[in-house]
C-alpha positions as a printed NumPy array, in Angstrom:
array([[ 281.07 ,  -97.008,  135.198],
       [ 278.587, -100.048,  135.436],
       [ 275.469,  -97.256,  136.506],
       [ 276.705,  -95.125,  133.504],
       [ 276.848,  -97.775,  130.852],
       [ 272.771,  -98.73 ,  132.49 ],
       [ 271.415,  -95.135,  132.07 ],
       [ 273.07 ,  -94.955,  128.799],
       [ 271.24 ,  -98.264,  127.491],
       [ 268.353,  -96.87 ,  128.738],
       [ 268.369,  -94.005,  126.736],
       [ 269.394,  -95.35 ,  123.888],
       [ 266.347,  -97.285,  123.544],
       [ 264.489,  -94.87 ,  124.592],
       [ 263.624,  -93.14 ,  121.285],
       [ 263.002,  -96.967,  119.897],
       [ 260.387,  -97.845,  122.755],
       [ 258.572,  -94.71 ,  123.869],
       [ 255.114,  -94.084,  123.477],
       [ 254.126,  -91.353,  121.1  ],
       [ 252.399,  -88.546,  122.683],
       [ 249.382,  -88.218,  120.277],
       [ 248.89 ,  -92.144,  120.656],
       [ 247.97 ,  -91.574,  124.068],
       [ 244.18 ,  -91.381,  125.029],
       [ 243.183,  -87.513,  126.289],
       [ 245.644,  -85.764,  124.781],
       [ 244.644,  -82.646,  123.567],
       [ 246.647,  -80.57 ,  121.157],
       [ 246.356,  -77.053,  121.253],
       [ 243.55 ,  -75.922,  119.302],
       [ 243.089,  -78.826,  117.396],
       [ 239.624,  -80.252,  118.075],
       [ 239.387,  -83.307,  120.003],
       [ 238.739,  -86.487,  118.584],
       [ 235.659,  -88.278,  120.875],
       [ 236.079,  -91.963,  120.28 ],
       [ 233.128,  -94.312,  122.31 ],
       [ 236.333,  -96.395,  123.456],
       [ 237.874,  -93.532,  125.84 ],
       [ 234.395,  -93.379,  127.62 ],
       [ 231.961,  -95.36 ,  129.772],
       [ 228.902,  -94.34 ,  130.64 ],
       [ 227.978,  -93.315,  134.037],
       [ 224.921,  -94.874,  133.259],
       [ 223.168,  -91.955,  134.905],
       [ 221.629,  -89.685,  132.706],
       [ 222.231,  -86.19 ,  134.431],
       [ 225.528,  -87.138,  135.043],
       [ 226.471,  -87.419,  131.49 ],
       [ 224.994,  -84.532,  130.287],
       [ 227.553,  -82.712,  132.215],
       [ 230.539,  -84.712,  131.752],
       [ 232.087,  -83.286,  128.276],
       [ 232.551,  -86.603,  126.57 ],
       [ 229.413,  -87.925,  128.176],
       [ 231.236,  -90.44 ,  130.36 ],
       [ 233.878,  -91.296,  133.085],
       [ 236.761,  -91.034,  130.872],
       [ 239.183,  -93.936,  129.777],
       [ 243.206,  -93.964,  130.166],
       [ 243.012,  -91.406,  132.917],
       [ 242.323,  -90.549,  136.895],
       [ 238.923,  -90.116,  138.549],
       [ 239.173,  -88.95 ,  141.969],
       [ 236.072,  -89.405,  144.181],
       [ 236.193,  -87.441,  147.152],
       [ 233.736,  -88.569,  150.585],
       [ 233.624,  -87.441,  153.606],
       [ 233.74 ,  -91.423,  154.605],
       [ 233.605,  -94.966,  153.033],
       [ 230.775,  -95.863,  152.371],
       [ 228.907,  -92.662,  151.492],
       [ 227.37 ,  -93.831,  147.975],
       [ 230.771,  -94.095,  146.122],
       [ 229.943,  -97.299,  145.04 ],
       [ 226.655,  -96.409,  143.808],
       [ 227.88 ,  -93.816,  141.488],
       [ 230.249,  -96.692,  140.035],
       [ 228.91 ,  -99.972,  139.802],
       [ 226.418,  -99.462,  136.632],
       [ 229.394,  -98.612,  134.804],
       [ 231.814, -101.227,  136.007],
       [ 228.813, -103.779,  135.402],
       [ 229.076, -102.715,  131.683],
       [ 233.129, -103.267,  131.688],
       [ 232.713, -106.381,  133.28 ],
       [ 229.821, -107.67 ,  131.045],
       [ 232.511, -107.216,  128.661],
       [ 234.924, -109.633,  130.564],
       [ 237.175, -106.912,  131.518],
       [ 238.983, -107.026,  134.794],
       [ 237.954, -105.4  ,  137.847],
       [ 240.466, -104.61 ,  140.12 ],
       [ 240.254, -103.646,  144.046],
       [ 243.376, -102.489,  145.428],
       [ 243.394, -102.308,  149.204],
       [ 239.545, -101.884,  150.193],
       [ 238.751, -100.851,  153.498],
       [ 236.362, -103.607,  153.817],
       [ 236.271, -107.436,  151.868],
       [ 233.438, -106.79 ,  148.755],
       [ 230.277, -108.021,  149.597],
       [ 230.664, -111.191,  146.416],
       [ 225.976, -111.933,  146.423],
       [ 225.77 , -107.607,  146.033],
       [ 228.203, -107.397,  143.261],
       [ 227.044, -110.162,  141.533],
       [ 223.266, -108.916,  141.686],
       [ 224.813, -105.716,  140.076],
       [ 225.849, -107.486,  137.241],
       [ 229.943, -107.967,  138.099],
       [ 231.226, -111.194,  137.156],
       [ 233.358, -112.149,  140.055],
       [ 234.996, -114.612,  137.841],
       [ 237.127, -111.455,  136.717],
       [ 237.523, -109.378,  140.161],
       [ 240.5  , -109.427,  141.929],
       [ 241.408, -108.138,  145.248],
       [ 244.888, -106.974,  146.222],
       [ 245.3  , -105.888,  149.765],
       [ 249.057, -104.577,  150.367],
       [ 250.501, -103.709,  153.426],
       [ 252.652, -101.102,  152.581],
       [ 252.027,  -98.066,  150.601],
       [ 254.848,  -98.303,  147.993],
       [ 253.521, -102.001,  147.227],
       [ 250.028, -100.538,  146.987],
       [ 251.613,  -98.208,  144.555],
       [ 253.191, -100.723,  142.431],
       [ 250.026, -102.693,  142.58 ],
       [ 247.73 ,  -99.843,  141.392],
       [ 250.575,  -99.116,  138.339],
       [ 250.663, -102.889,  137.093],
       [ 247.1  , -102.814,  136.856],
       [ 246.346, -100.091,  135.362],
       [ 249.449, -100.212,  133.052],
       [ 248.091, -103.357,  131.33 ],
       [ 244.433, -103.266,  132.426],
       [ 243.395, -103.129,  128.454],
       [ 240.113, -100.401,  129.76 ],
       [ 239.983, -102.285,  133.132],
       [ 238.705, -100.672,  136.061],
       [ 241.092, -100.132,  138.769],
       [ 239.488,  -99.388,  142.181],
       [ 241.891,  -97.979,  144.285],
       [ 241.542,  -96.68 ,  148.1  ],
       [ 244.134,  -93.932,  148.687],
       [ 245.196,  -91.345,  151.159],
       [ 248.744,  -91.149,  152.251],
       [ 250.166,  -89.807,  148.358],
       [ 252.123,  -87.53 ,  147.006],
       [ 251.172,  -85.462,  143.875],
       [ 254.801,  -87.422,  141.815],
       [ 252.978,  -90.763,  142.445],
       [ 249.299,  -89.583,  141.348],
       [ 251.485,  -88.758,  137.888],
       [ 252.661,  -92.045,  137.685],
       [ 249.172,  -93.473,  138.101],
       [ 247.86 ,  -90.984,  135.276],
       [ 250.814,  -91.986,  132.961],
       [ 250.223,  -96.12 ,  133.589],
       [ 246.5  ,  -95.188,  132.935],
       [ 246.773,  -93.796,  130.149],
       [ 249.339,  -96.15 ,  128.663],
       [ 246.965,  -99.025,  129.197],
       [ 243.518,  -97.196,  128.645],
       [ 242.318,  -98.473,  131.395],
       [ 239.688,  -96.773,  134.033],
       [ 241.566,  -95.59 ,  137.328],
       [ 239.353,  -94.239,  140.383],
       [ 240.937,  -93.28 ,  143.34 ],
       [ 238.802,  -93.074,  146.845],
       [ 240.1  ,  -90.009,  149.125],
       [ 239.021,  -88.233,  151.872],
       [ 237.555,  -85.01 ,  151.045],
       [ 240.026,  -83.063,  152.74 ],
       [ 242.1  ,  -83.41 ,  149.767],
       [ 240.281,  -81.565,  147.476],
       [ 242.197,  -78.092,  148.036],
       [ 245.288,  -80.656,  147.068],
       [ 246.627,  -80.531,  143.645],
       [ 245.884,  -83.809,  141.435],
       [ 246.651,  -84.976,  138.105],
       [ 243.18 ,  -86.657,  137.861],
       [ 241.275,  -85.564,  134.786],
       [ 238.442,  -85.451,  136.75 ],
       [ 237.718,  -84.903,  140.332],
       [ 234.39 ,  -85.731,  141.699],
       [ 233.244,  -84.983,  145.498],
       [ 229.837,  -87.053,  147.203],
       [ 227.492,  -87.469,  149.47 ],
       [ 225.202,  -89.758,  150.365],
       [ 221.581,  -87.425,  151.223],
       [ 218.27 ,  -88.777,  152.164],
       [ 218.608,  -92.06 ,  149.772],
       [ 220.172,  -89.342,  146.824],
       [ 223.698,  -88.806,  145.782],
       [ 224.749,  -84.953,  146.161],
       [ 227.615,  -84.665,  143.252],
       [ 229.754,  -81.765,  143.102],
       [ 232.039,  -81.587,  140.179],
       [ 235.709,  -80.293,  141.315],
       [ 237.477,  -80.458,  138.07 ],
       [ 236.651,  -81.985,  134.679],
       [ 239.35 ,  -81.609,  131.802],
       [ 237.552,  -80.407,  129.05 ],
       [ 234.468,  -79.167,  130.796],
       [ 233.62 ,  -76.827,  133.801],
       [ 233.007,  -77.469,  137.599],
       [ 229.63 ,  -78.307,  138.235],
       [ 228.02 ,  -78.65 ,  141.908],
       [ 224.607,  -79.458,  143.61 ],
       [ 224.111,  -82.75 ,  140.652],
       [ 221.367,  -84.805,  142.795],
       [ 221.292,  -88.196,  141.776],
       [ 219.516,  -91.527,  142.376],
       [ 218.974,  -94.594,  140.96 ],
       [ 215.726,  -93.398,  139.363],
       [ 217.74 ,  -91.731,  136.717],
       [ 219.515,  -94.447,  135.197],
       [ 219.375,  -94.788,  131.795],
       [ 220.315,  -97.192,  129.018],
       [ 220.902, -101.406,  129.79 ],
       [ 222.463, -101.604,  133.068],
       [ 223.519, -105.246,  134.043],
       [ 222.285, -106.694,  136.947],
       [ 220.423, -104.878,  139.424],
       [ 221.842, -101.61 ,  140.991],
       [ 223.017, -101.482,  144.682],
       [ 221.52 ,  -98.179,  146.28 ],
       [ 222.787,  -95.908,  148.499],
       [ 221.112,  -98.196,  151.739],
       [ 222.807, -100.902,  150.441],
       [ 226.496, -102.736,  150.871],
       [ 228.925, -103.769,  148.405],
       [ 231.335, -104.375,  151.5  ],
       [ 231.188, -106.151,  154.298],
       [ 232.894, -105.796,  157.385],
       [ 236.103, -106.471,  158.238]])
């Protein structure tokens, strides 16, 4: 039949077009050691936080998860040093369905070039699925903002797989009421926002162990950060 002849096409070109598995960034084999290349990090920018982290970094070509209570409890804090330092290197920031419109003067006093942001806002949650995919699919080590809660743990995969194929940097923003949820995500960080400090707990880390009680605050960043860094009383967002 016509569907027959398709799936058989399919897999014949399979073996021609699929990606090797050792090709792929973050994956580990067995008990060989693994290979730390600076390209499958970032820096968090904030010293204490990559101490703990085991390739001293939010990992590349994989999931982060950040876990709040509610928007706007110093998630963006955490991020923006590091997506400053992807964007300094002109590489695309994408914002797939915010729950408010980015504040433009904030980000750009943080050091993002809004010349290479782009906000998608889909209406429906498959088409913010397939929106989250493309990007991070061919994001080249993009970052890929991405506001999430109604998800199953087979479309998480597919996220991981498209990151990982394109190497590009995928965070997801849930509530924390997800964290006794399985997830793919290589690493799965819960926050809050506590008297001008970030409270970090550490959920799951592939390659390292959970860590909780991390205070941090924009005191200990470390290294050239772009632009100046919003704080925790600050807004990357404005309202709807």
């Amino acid at each position: 039949s016509k569907a027959w002849w398709s799936v058989s096409s399919a897999m014949a070109g399979f073996s021609e077009n699929s990606v090797k598995l050792d090709t792929l960034p973050g994956v580990w084999r067995g008990k060989t050691p693994r290979a730390v290349s600076d390209k499958e990090i970032i820096s968090t920018c904030f010293s204490e936080l990559d101490d703990v982290l085991p390739d001293g970094g939010w990992p590349l070509g994989c999931l982060t998860e950040i876990l709040s209570r509610r928007t706007g409890s110093g998630e963006l804090t955490l991020l923006l040093p590091a997506i400053a330092r992807l964007s300094s290197e002109n590489r695309w920031v994408s914002w797939i369905a915010p729950p408010h419109v980015p504040y433009a003067p904030a980000l750009a006093a943080a050091g993002i070039r809004l010349s290479r942001m782009l906000v998608i806002r889909p209406r429906r949650t498959p088409d913010l699925l397939w929106s989250a995919e493309q990007a991070l699919r061919y994001g080249n080590r993009s970052a890929v903002l991405i506001w999430l809660e109604t998800c199953n743990e087979r479309a998480l995969r597919r996220l991981q797989l498209a990151a990982a194929e394109g190497g590009s940097w995928g965070v997801i923003f849930r509530s924390r009421r997800h964290a006794v949820a399985h997830s793919p995500a290589a690493l799965r960080v819960m926050i809050n926002s506590q008297d001008g400090n970030l409270a970090v707990d550490i959920l799951k880390c592939r390659g390292g162990r959970p860590v909780n009680g991390l205070r941090l605050s924009d005191k200990m960043l470390s290294g050239s950060v772009p632009g100046e860094q919003v704080g925790p009383g600050e807004h990357a967002f404005t309202n709807l």
